[in-house]
mmCIF file of C-alpha atoms in Angstrom:
data_model
loop_
_atom_site.group_PDB
_atom_site.id
_atom_site.type_symbol
_atom_site.label_atom_id
_atom_site.label_comp_id
_atom_site.label_asym_id
_atom_site.label_seq_id
_atom_site.Cartn_x
_atom_site.Cartn_y
_atom_site.Cartn_z
ATOM 1 C CA MET A 1 0.786 -5.110 8.059
ATOM 2 C CA ASN A 2 -1.084 -2.061 9.386
ATOM 3 C CA GLU A 3 0.835 0.820 10.954
ATOM 4 C CA ASP A 4 -0.312 0.016 14.514
ATOM 5 C CA LYS A 5 1.436 -3.358 14.285
ATOM 6 C CA GLY A 6 4.481 -1.717 12.722
ATOM 7 C CA PHE A 7 4.798 0.717 15.641
ATOM 8 C CA LYS A 8 4.484 -2.130 18.154
ATOM 9 C CA ILE A 9 7.113 -4.288 16.447
ATOM 10 C CA VAL A 10 9.678 -1.497 16.058
ATOM 11 C CA GLY A 11 8.983 -0.199 19.559
ATOM 12 C CA GLY A 12 9.299 -3.686 21.017
ATOM 13 C CA LEU A 13 12.605 -4.179 19.205
ATOM 14 C CA ALA A 14 13.898 -0.895 20.670
ATOM 15 C CA VAL A 15 12.942 -2.045 24.189
ATOM 16 C CA PHE A 16 14.678 -5.401 23.619
ATOM 17 C CA LEU A 17 17.861 -3.671 22.434
ATOM 18 C CA ALA A 18 17.725 -1.322 25.432
ATOM 19 C CA VAL A 19 17.602 -4.257 27.868
ATOM 20 C CA LEU A 20 20.308 -6.139 25.969
ATOM 21 C CA SER A 21 22.585 -3.076 25.968
ATOM 22 C CA LEU A 22 22.033 -2.615 29.699
ATOM 23 C CA LEU A 23 22.991 -6.235 30.393
ATOM 24 C CA VAL A 24 26.311 -5.903 28.553
ATOM 25 C CA GLY A 25 27.134 -2.604 30.204
ATOM 26 C CA LYS A 26 26.496 -0.265 27.271
ATOM 27 C CA PHE A 27 24.547 2.270 29.308
ATOM 28 C CA ILE A 28 24.581 5.125 26.786
ATOM 29 C CA LEU A 29 23.247 2.903 24.009
ATOM 30 C CA SER A 30 20.610 1.536 26.387
ATOM 31 C CA PHE A 31 19.508 5.088 27.253
ATOM 32 C CA LEU A 32 19.237 5.980 23.561
ATOM 33 C CA MET A 33 17.150 2.877 22.861
ATOM 34 C CA ILE A 34 14.813 3.777 25.742
ATOM 35 C CA LEU A 35 14.359 7.276 24.279
ATOM 36 C CA LEU A 36 13.662 5.756 20.861
ATOM 37 C CA ALA A 37 11.067 3.353 22.288
ATOM 38 C CA PHE A 38 9.398 6.185 24.195
ATOM 39 C CA GLY A 39 9.178 8.276 21.046
ATOM 40 C CA ILE A 40 7.765 5.406 19.005
ATOM 41 C CA PHE A 41 5.080 4.472 21.520
ATOM 42 C CA SER A 42 4.182 8.119 22.146
ATOM 43 C CA ASN A 43 3.750 8.704 18.435
ATOM 44 C CA SER A 44 1.680 5.531 18.027
ATOM 45 C CA LYS A 45 -0.923 6.945 20.419
ATOM 46 C CA LYS A 46 -1.555 10.035 18.296
ATOM 47 C CA GLY A 47 -4.832 9.782 16.389
ATOM 48 C CA GLY A 48 -7.203 6.865 16.135
ATOM 49 C CA TYR A 49 -6.910 3.606 14.250
ATOM 50 C CA ASN A 50 -8.433 5.048 11.094
ATOM 51 C CA ASP A 51 -6.139 8.090 11.136
ATOM 52 C CA LYS A 52 -3.029 5.915 11.240
ATOM 53 C CA ASN A 53 -4.026 3.327 8.634
ATOM 54 C CA LEU A 54 -4.405 4.167 4.955
ATOM 55 C CA TYR A 55 -5.491 0.709 3.794
ATOM 56 C CA ASP A 56 -7.464 -0.522 6.826
ATOM 57 C CA LYS A 57 -10.405 1.152 8.551
ATOM 58 C CA LYS A 58 -12.922 0.181 11.240
ATOM 59 C CA ILE A 59 -16.377 1.622 11.969
ATOM 60 C CA ALA A 60 -18.419 0.457 14.981
ATOM 61 C CA LYS A 61 -21.568 -1.319 13.749
ATOM 62 C CA GLN A 62 -23.989 0.170 16.299
ATOM 63 C CA GLY A 63 -26.454 -2.640 15.649
ATOM 64 C CA ARG A 64 -26.298 -2.461 11.852
ATOM 65 C CA SER A 65 -25.800 -5.559 9.697
ATOM 66 C CA LEU A 66 -23.592 -6.221 6.686
ATOM 67 C CA ASP A 67 -26.718 -6.852 4.596
ATOM 68 C CA GLU A 68 -28.078 -3.425 5.503
ATOM 69 C CA LEU A 69 -24.765 -1.826 4.562
ATOM 70 C CA PHE A 70 -24.776 -3.672 1.235
ATOM 71 C CA TYR A 71 -28.224 -2.315 0.349
ATOM 72 C CA PHE A 72 -27.025 1.143 1.346
ATOM 73 C CA PHE A 73 -24.096 0.945 -1.109
ATOM 74 C CA GLU A 74 -25.413 -1.333 -3.867
ATOM 75 C CA ASN A 75 -26.300 1.310 -6.498
ATOM 76 C CA MET A 76 -23.320 3.619 -5.925
ATOM 77 C CA GLU A 77 -20.874 3.825 -8.841
ATOM 78 C CA THR A 78 -17.139 4.023 -8.022
ATOM 79 C CA PRO A 79 -13.784 3.742 -9.830
ATOM 80 C CA LEU A 80 -13.899 0.032 -8.871
ATOM 81 C CA GLY A 81 -17.455 -0.394 -10.150
ATOM 82 C CA LYS A 82 -20.476 -1.185 -8.006
ATOM 83 C CA CYS A 83 -20.151 -3.419 -4.979
ATOM 84 C CA TRP A 84 -21.087 -7.082 -4.998
ATOM 85 C CA ALA A 85 -21.775 -9.644 -2.298
ATOM 86 C CA GLY A 86 -19.042 -12.252 -2.007
ATOM 87 C CA ILE A 87 -16.943 -14.349 0.354
ATOM 88 C CA TYR A 88 -13.628 -13.181 1.823
ATOM 89 C CA LYS A 89 -11.646 -15.572 4.021
ATOM 90 C CA ASP A 90 -14.714 -17.829 4.327
ATOM 91 C CA ALA A 91 -16.908 -14.987 5.629
ATOM 92 C CA PRO A 92 -19.571 -12.824 3.916
ATOM 93 C CA ALA A 93 -18.183 -9.593 2.486
ATOM 94 C CA ILE A 94 -19.070 -6.536 0.468
ATOM 95 C CA ILE A 95 -16.513 -6.333 -2.330
ATOM 96 C CA TYR A 96 -15.437 -3.594 -4.747
ATOM 97 C CA GLY A 97 -13.272 -4.595 -7.702
ATOM 98 C CA PRO A 98 -10.982 -6.016 -8.813
ATOM 99 C CA SER A 99 -9.764 -3.250 -11.092
ATOM 100 C CA ALA A 100 -7.522 -3.836 -14.091
ATOM 101 C CA PHE A 101 -4.561 -3.709 -11.683
ATOM 102 C CA THR A 102 -6.177 -5.878 -8.970
ATOM 103 C CA ASP A 103 -7.324 -3.052 -6.691
ATOM 104 C CA ILE A 104 -9.915 -4.483 -4.307
ATOM 105 C CA ILE A 105 -11.772 -3.177 -1.260
ATOM 106 C CA VAL A 106 -13.489 -5.673 1.008
ATOM 107 C CA ILE A 107 -15.859 -4.834 3.852
ATOM 108 C CA THR A 108 -16.440 -7.488 6.519
ATOM 109 C CA ASP A 109 -18.141 -7.776 9.912
ATOM 110 C CA ASP A 110 -15.996 -8.785 12.911
ATOM 111 C CA GLY A 111 -18.948 -8.746 15.295
ATOM 112 C CA LYS A 112 -18.304 -5.257 16.644
ATOM 113 C CA ASN A 113 -17.084 -3.352 13.602
ATOM 114 C CA PHE A 114 -17.391 -3.050 9.881
ATOM 115 C CA CYS A 115 -13.808 -3.657 8.711
ATOM 116 C CA PHE A 116 -12.493 -2.112 5.484
ATOM 117 C CA ARG A 117 -9.421 -3.558 3.776
ATOM 118 C CA ASN A 118 -7.690 -2.365 0.633
ATOM 119 C CA ILE A 119 -5.980 -5.400 -0.916
ATOM 120 C CA ASN A 120 -4.333 -6.434 -4.174
ATOM 121 C CA ILE A 121 -4.640 -10.234 -4.174
ATOM 122 C CA THR A 122 -7.606 -12.383 -5.117
ATOM 123 C CA ASN A 123 -6.549 -15.604 -3.350
ATOM 124 C CA ASN A 124 -8.803 -15.138 -0.335
ATOM 125 C CA ILE A 125 -11.901 -14.218 -2.339
ATOM 126 C CA ASP A 126 -14.428 -16.826 -3.423
ATOM 127 C CA PHE A 127 -15.795 -15.426 -6.687
ATOM 128 C CA GLY A 128 -18.002 -18.400 -7.483
ATOM 129 C CA GLU A 129 -19.391 -18.990 -10.947
ATOM 130 C CA ALA A 130 -21.582 -15.886 -10.861
ATOM 131 C CA ASN A 131 -18.648 -13.509 -10.359
ATOM 132 C CA ALA A 132 -15.801 -15.370 -12.044
ATOM 133 C CA TRP A 133 -16.051 -12.969 -14.996
ATOM 134 C CA ARG A 134 -14.606 -10.245 -12.789
ATOM 135 C CA LEU A 135 -11.196 -11.930 -12.960
ATOM 136 C CA ASP A 136 -11.189 -11.383 -16.730
ATOM 137 C CA ASN A 137 -10.887 -7.631 -16.122
ATOM 138 C CA ILE A 138 -7.415 -8.009 -14.608
ATOM 139 C CA GLU A 139 -4.532 -7.014 -16.879
ATOM 140 C CA ASP A 140 -1.588 -9.339 -17.395
ATOM 141 C CA THR A 141 1.228 -7.007 -16.362
ATOM 142 C CA SER A 142 4.071 -9.522 -16.717
ATOM 143 C CA ASP A 143 5.042 -8.185 -20.171
ATOM 144 C CA MET A 144 3.452 -4.738 -19.904
ATOM 145 C CA PRO A 145 6.002 -1.973 -20.612
ATOM 146 C CA VAL A 146 6.384 0.587 -17.833
ATOM 147 C CA THR A 147 5.463 3.608 -19.936
ATOM 148 C CA GLN A 148 4.446 6.963 -18.513
ATOM 149 C CA LYS A 149 0.811 6.344 -19.413
ATOM 150 C CA ASN A 150 0.666 2.754 -18.091
ATOM 151 C CA TYR A 151 2.305 3.746 -14.828
ATOM 152 C CA SER A 152 0.108 6.827 -14.397
ATOM 153 C CA VAL A 153 -3.121 4.878 -14.924
ATOM 154 C CA PHE A 154 -1.845 2.201 -12.520
ATOM 155 C CA ALA A 155 -0.875 4.797 -9.900
ATOM 156 C CA ALA A 156 -4.199 6.625 -10.237
ATOM 157 C CA LEU A 157 -6.106 3.445 -9.391
ATOM 158 C CA LYS A 158 -3.823 2.731 -6.417
ATOM 159 C CA VAL A 159 -4.164 6.250 -5.039
ATOM 160 C CA MET A 160 -7.892 6.574 -5.664
ATOM 161 C CA SER A 161 -8.703 3.141 -4.215
ATOM 162 C CA ALA A 162 -6.806 4.201 -1.061
ATOM 163 C CA VAL A 163 -8.796 7.445 -0.931
ATOM 164 C CA MET A 164 -11.989 5.504 -1.616
ATOM 165 C CA THR A 165 -11.326 3.174 1.333
ATOM 166 C CA GLY A 166 -11.457 6.151 3.680
ATOM 167 C CA ASP A 167 -14.500 7.594 1.942
ATOM 168 C CA LEU A 168 -16.421 4.305 2.259
ATOM 169 C CA ALA A 169 -15.619 4.250 5.979
ATOM 170 C CA GLU A 170 -16.795 7.848 6.342
ATOM 171 C CA LEU A 171 -20.073 7.105 4.531
ATOM 172 C CA THR A 172 -20.548 4.043 6.722
ATOM 173 C CA ALA A 173 -20.084 6.158 9.851
ATOM 174 C CA GLY A 174 -22.930 8.374 8.665
ATOM 175 C CA PHE A 175 -25.038 5.319 7.848
ATOM 176 C CA VAL A 176 -24.668 3.683 11.271
ATOM 177 C CA ASP A 177 -25.295 6.870 13.273
ATOM 178 C CA GLY A 178 -28.314 7.805 11.174
ATOM 179 C CA THR A 179 -26.987 11.088 9.787
ATOM 180 C CA ARG A 180 -26.957 9.675 6.243
ATOM 181 C CA THR A 181 -29.885 7.694 4.854
ATOM 182 C CA ASN A 182 -28.715 7.380 1.248
ATOM 183 C CA ALA A 183 -25.376 6.820 -0.406
ATOM 184 C CA PRO A 184 -24.444 9.206 -3.228
ATOM 185 C CA ALA A 185 -25.026 8.052 -6.799
ATOM 186 C CA GLN A 186 -21.273 8.269 -7.426
ATOM 187 C CA LEU A 187 -18.185 8.169 -5.219
ATOM 188 C CA ASP A 188 -14.721 9.337 -6.308
ATOM 189 C CA MET A 189 -15.449 9.122 -10.040
ATOM 190 C CA TYR A 190 -12.695 11.166 -11.659
ATOM 191 C CA GLU A 191 -11.340 12.486 -14.943
ATOM 192 C CA PHE A 192 -7.726 11.417 -15.512
ATOM 193 C CA TYR A 193 -4.877 13.688 -16.627
ATOM 194 C CA ARG A 194 -1.123 13.119 -16.740
ATOM 195 C CA HIS A 195 2.016 15.142 -17.340
ATOM 196 C CA ASN A 196 5.766 14.607 -17.511
ATOM 197 C CA THR A 197 8.736 16.890 -17.991
ATOM 198 C CA LYS A 198 9.977 15.130 -21.132
ATOM 199 C CA ASP A 199 6.877 15.832 -23.234
ATOM 200 C CA ASN A 200 5.853 18.916 -21.202
ATOM 201 C CA ASN A 201 2.197 18.426 -22.069
ATOM 202 C CA LEU A 202 -0.857 17.791 -19.915
ATOM 203 C CA VAL A 203 -2.940 15.112 -21.649
ATOM 204 C CA ASP A 204 -6.166 13.255 -20.878
ATOM 205 C CA ILE A 205 -6.847 9.506 -20.791
ATOM 206 C CA ASN A 206 -7.079 9.457 -24.614
ATOM 207 C CA ASP A 207 -3.736 11.304 -25.012
ATOM 208 C CA ASN A 208 -5.441 14.513 -26.162
ATOM 209 C CA GLU A 209 -3.267 17.532 -25.405
ATOM 210 C CA ILE A 210 -4.945 19.870 -22.912
ATOM 211 C CA LEU A 211 -2.145 22.265 -21.978
ATOM 212 C CA LYS A 212 1.520 22.856 -22.724
ATOM 213 C CA THR A 213 3.784 23.457 -19.741
ATOM 214 C CA PHE A 214 7.101 25.033 -18.858
ATOM 215 C CA ILE A 215 8.865 24.842 -15.477
ATOM 216 C CA ARG A 216 11.671 27.274 -14.667
ATOM 217 C CA LYS A 217 13.887 27.189 -11.593
ATOM 218 C CA PRO A 218 15.350 28.930 -9.734
ATOM 219 C CA PRO A 219 13.388 30.991 -8.933
ATOM 220 C CA LEU A 220 10.588 28.477 -9.386
ATOM 221 C CA SER A 221 7.918 29.414 -11.913
ATOM 222 C CA VAL A 222 5.305 27.239 -13.640
ATOM 223 C CA THR A 223 3.765 28.470 -16.905
ATOM 224 C CA LEU A 224 0.847 26.926 -18.810
ATOM 225 C CA TYR A 225 0.172 27.561 -22.506
ATOM 226 C CA ASP A 226 -2.808 26.855 -24.723
ATOM 227 C CA SER A 227 -2.601 24.783 -27.914
ATOM 228 C CA GLU A 228 -1.555 27.890 -29.878
ATOM 229 C CA GLY A 229 1.387 28.531 -27.572
ATOM 230 C CA GLU A 230 -0.182 31.548 -25.880
ATOM 231 C CA GLU A 231 0.446 31.926 -22.138
ATOM 232 C CA PHE A 232 -2.621 30.869 -20.169
ATOM 233 C CA ALA A 233 -1.470 31.089 -16.553
ATOM 234 C CA ARG A 234 1.710 31.091 -14.478
ATOM 235 C CA THR A 235 3.088 31.147 -10.946
ATOM 236 C CA GLU A 236 5.786 33.556 -9.770
ATOM 237 C CA ALA A 237 7.737 33.556 -6.497
ATOM 238 C CA THR A 238 7.129 36.700 -4.433
ATOM 239 C CA VAL A 239 10.855 36.953 -3.594
ATOM 240 C CA ALA A 240 13.829 36.294 -5.853
ATOM 241 C CA GLU A 241 16.041 34.336 -3.434
ATOM 242 C CA TYR A 242 15.053 31.558 -1.028
ATOM 243 C CA LYS A 243 16.207 28.187 0.256
ATOM 244 C CA ASP A 244 12.867 26.377 0.061
ATOM 245 C CA ALA A 245 10.286 27.383 -2.556
ATOM 246 C CA THR A 246 7.466 26.166 -0.314
ATOM 247 C CA ASP A 247 8.442 28.604 2.473
ATOM 248 C CA ILE A 248 7.391 31.675 0.492
ATOM 249 C CA ASP A 249 4.202 32.780 -1.240
ATOM 250 C CA HIS A 250 3.786 32.297 -4.977
ATOM 251 C CA ASP A 251 1.417 34.518 -6.939
ATOM 252 C CA ILE A 252 -0.749 33.151 -9.746
ATOM 253 C CA TYR A 253 -1.327 35.214 -12.892
ATOM 254 C CA SER A 254 -3.905 34.596 -15.612
ATOM 255 C CA ASP A 255 -4.308 36.663 -18.778
ATOM 256 C CA GLY A 256 -1.711 39.073 -17.430
ATOM 257 C CA GLU A 257 -3.576 39.816 -14.190
ATOM 258 C CA LYS A 258 -3.072 38.499 -10.681
ATOM 259 C CA PHE A 259 -5.480 35.634 -10.066
ATOM 260 C CA GLY A 260 -4.418 34.392 -6.629
ATOM 261 C CA THR A 261 -1.646 33.302 -4.271
ATOM 262 C CA ILE A 262 -0.319 29.912 -3.115
ATOM 263 C CA LYS A 263 0.502 29.983 0.605
ATOM 264 C CA HIS A 264 2.150 27.207 2.612
ATOM 265 C CA LEU A 265 0.258 26.751 5.896
ATOM 266 C CA LYS A 266 2.390 26.118 8.965
ATOM 267 C CA GLY A 267 1.435 24.362 12.185
ATOM 268 C CA THR A 268 -1.398 22.284 10.728
ATOM 269 C CA GLY A 269 0.164 18.925 11.560
ATOM 270 C CA LYS A 270 0.334 18.053 7.862
ATOM 271 C CA ASN A 271 1.736 19.533 4.669
ATOM 272 C CA SER A 272 -1.027 21.988 3.748
ATOM 273 C CA TYR A 273 -1.511 24.953 1.436
ATOM 274 C CA LEU A 274 -4.090 27.664 0.909
ATOM 275 C CA ILE A 275 -4.708 28.896 -2.635
ATOM 276 C CA ASP A 276 -6.471 32.246 -2.305
ATOM 277 C CA THR A 277 -8.024 33.184 -5.673
ATOM 278 C CA VAL A 278 -10.596 35.547 -7.159
ATOM 279 C CA ASN A 279 -12.858 32.472 -7.373
ATOM 280 C CA GLY A 280 -12.554 31.718 -3.655
ATOM 281 C CA GLU A 281 -10.213 29.785 -1.380
ATOM 282 C CA PHE A 282 -8.910 26.307 -2.122
ATOM 283 C CA ARG A 283 -7.469 24.164 0.670
ATOM 284 C CA VAL A 284 -4.772 21.636 -0.202
ATOM 285 C CA ASP A 285 -3.849 18.895 2.286
ATOM 286 C CA SER A 286 -1.336 16.083 1.953
ATOM 287 C CA PHE A 287 -2.225 12.547 2.988
ATOM 288 C CA MET A 288 -0.266 9.403 3.782
ATOM 289 C CA ALA A 289 2.157 8.115 1.168
ATOM 290 C CA VAL A 290 0.551 5.558 -1.142
ATOM 291 C CA ARG A 291 3.374 3.031 -1.204
ATOM 292 C CA LYS A 292 1.517 0.712 -3.589
ATOM 293 C CA ALA A 293 1.797 3.458 -6.217
ATOM 294 C CA ASN A 294 5.331 4.459 -5.176
ATOM 295 C CA VAL A 295 4.216 8.079 -4.657
ATOM 296 C CA ALA A 296 4.618 10.219 -1.569
ATOM 297 C CA SER A 297 3.725 13.698 -2.864
ATOM 298 C CA ASN A 298 -0.065 13.364 -2.836
ATOM 299 C CA TYR A 299 -2.664 16.017 -2.034
ATOM 300 C CA ILE A 300 -6.420 16.499 -1.834
ATOM 301 C CA ILE A 301 -7.755 19.838 -3.094
ATOM 302 C CA THR A 302 -11.044 21.115 -1.670
ATOM 303 C CA LYS A 303 -13.147 24.264 -2.058
ATOM 304 C CA ASP A 304 -15.750 25.163 0.575
ATOM 305 C CA GLY A 305 -15.338 21.658 2.020
ATOM 306 C CA GLU A 306 -16.057 19.954 -1.337
ATOM 307 C CA ARG A 307 -13.359 17.780 -2.850
ATOM 308 C CA LYS A 308 -12.251 19.041 -6.239
ATOM 309 C CA ALA A 309 -9.222 16.920 -7.122
ATOM 310 C CA VAL A 310 -6.609 14.457 -5.952
ATOM 311 C CA VAL A 311 -3.137 15.205 -7.330
ATOM 312 C CA PHE A 312 0.145 13.378 -6.944
ATOM 313 C CA GLY A 313 3.515 13.021 -8.559
ATOM 314 C CA SER A 314 7.124 11.896 -8.455
ATOM 315 C CA PRO A 315 10.029 14.347 -8.794
ATOM 316 C CA ASN A 316 12.398 11.742 -10.295
ATOM 317 C CA ILE A 317 11.277 8.650 -12.187
ATOM 318 C CA VAL A 318 12.343 6.635 -15.249
ATOM 319 C CA PHE A 319 10.036 5.026 -17.834
ATOM 320 C CA ASP A 320 10.515 2.566 -20.682
ATOM 321 C CA GLY A 321 10.938 4.379 -23.995
ATOM 322 C CA HIS A 322 11.821 7.706 -22.354
ATOM 323 C CA GLY A 323 15.508 8.375 -21.884
ATOM 324 C CA GLY A 324 16.590 9.769 -18.535
ATOM 325 C CA VAL A 325 14.955 10.853 -15.321
ATOM 326 C CA MET A 326 11.813 12.969 -15.394
ATOM 327 C CA GLN A 327 9.113 14.448 -13.210
ATOM 328 C CA ASN A 328 5.727 12.729 -13.461
ATOM 329 C CA ASN A 329 2.354 14.148 -12.379
ATOM 330 C CA VAL A 330 -1.199 12.806 -12.262
ATOM 331 C CA ILE A 331 -4.427 14.719 -11.683
ATOM 332 C CA CYS A 332 -7.675 12.975 -10.754
ATOM 333 C CA SER A 333 -10.248 15.721 -11.251
ATOM 334 C CA PHE A 334 -13.794 15.828 -9.898
ATOM 335 C CA ASP A 335 -14.496 19.290 -11.322
ATOM 336 C CA ASP A 336 -12.702 20.311 -14.515
ATOM 337 C CA ASP A 337 -13.697 23.963 -14.091
ATOM 338 C CA TYR A 338 -10.520 24.393 -12.033
ATOM 339 C CA LEU A 339 -8.198 22.069 -13.986
ATOM 340 C CA VAL A 340 -5.724 24.885 -14.692
ATOM 341 C CA LEU A 341 -5.438 25.579 -10.963
ATOM 342 C CA TYR A 342 -4.870 21.906 -10.122
ATOM 343 C CA THR A 343 -2.168 21.719 -12.798
ATOM 344 C CA LEU A 344 -0.371 24.840 -11.603
ATOM 345 C CA PHE A 345 -0.331 23.611 -8.013
ATOM 346 C CA GLU A 346 0.740 20.040 -8.820
ATOM 347 C CA LEU A 347 3.632 21.121 -11.033
ATOM 348 C CA PHE A 348 4.619 23.760 -8.462
ATOM 349 C CA VAL A 349 4.670 21.444 -5.437
ATOM 350 C CA VAL A 350 6.461 18.529 -7.123
ATOM 351 C CA SER A 351 8.974 20.870 -8.764
ATOM 352 C CA ALA A 352 9.661 22.433 -5.359
ATOM 353 C CA ALA A 353 10.352 18.951 -3.961
ATOM 354 C CA GLU A 354 12.618 18.199 -6.907
ATOM 355 C CA TRP A 355 14.586 21.398 -6.360
ATOM 356 C CA LEU A 356 15.173 20.533 -2.720
ATOM 357 C CA ARG A 357 16.763 17.284 -3.815
#
């Protein structure tokens, strides 16, 4: 169900309850239900369809065909591989995936729009003999232990396929209006890193240790160490006492010298930060919770308008083989030159959320 439908259903239910309450003489309750319905429908009008839907997008065709769009995308590499021409719900479709965890993006033509859907079931796809091999890539998760690594790889694919859905729609918008004649060679190809507060190490996809970490609170401070145990970088709160760590600035130090400052931006309409460093400014913006990955603390980091990383985490989570609750973090990096900065921010923002709990 997309969020437009969700708003309509909940809003309609509020209207129904308002009328029902009025009929039985419960005027105060009826008034409250009317206020609730008004708020729901007012909120549902904010932003367009694509802004309100993480897994579904629409781009007006403007005379373009699905075949033309396929040829535009056909050589572009993505985390779900290259696209292929298939059948979805008995209609022609451009298809990405499935991934090992059944992440799929389908693009169809409804006559007026190119429609993008992020799905996780194969039932409505006709693979045919030529593409049946793609089903062999899907992992059997029925007996797969929920370890920190397995979950993190799973969550990374869920989050990045959601991000990729929006990016495909954005590229398509440029294609149909003529501002983009070629797709990039790669889209959203990332290097994977994970961290948890039991092991306190940042590791790559092959479990190689990249950094050691230490999180202190309160006051909140994140420190990164190299493999020899020498301090590499850290954050420090600019004041000693506070209620919410995200309400104050946090300075970043590297090699004993101030490197930059993390600032929480207010009034942007989303949870946003500015990281002002000697290497330039980094903008950090939250995006909609990726429920398929069970994460809500997810951010996109950009520098000069160029995406540098997608980071996300969970303040409290439990894994097989690890006793107790822990914090878990994942970094999908597009430029490892700033990996230390991504790590500092991700551990800072999720630790701040954990402290508020």
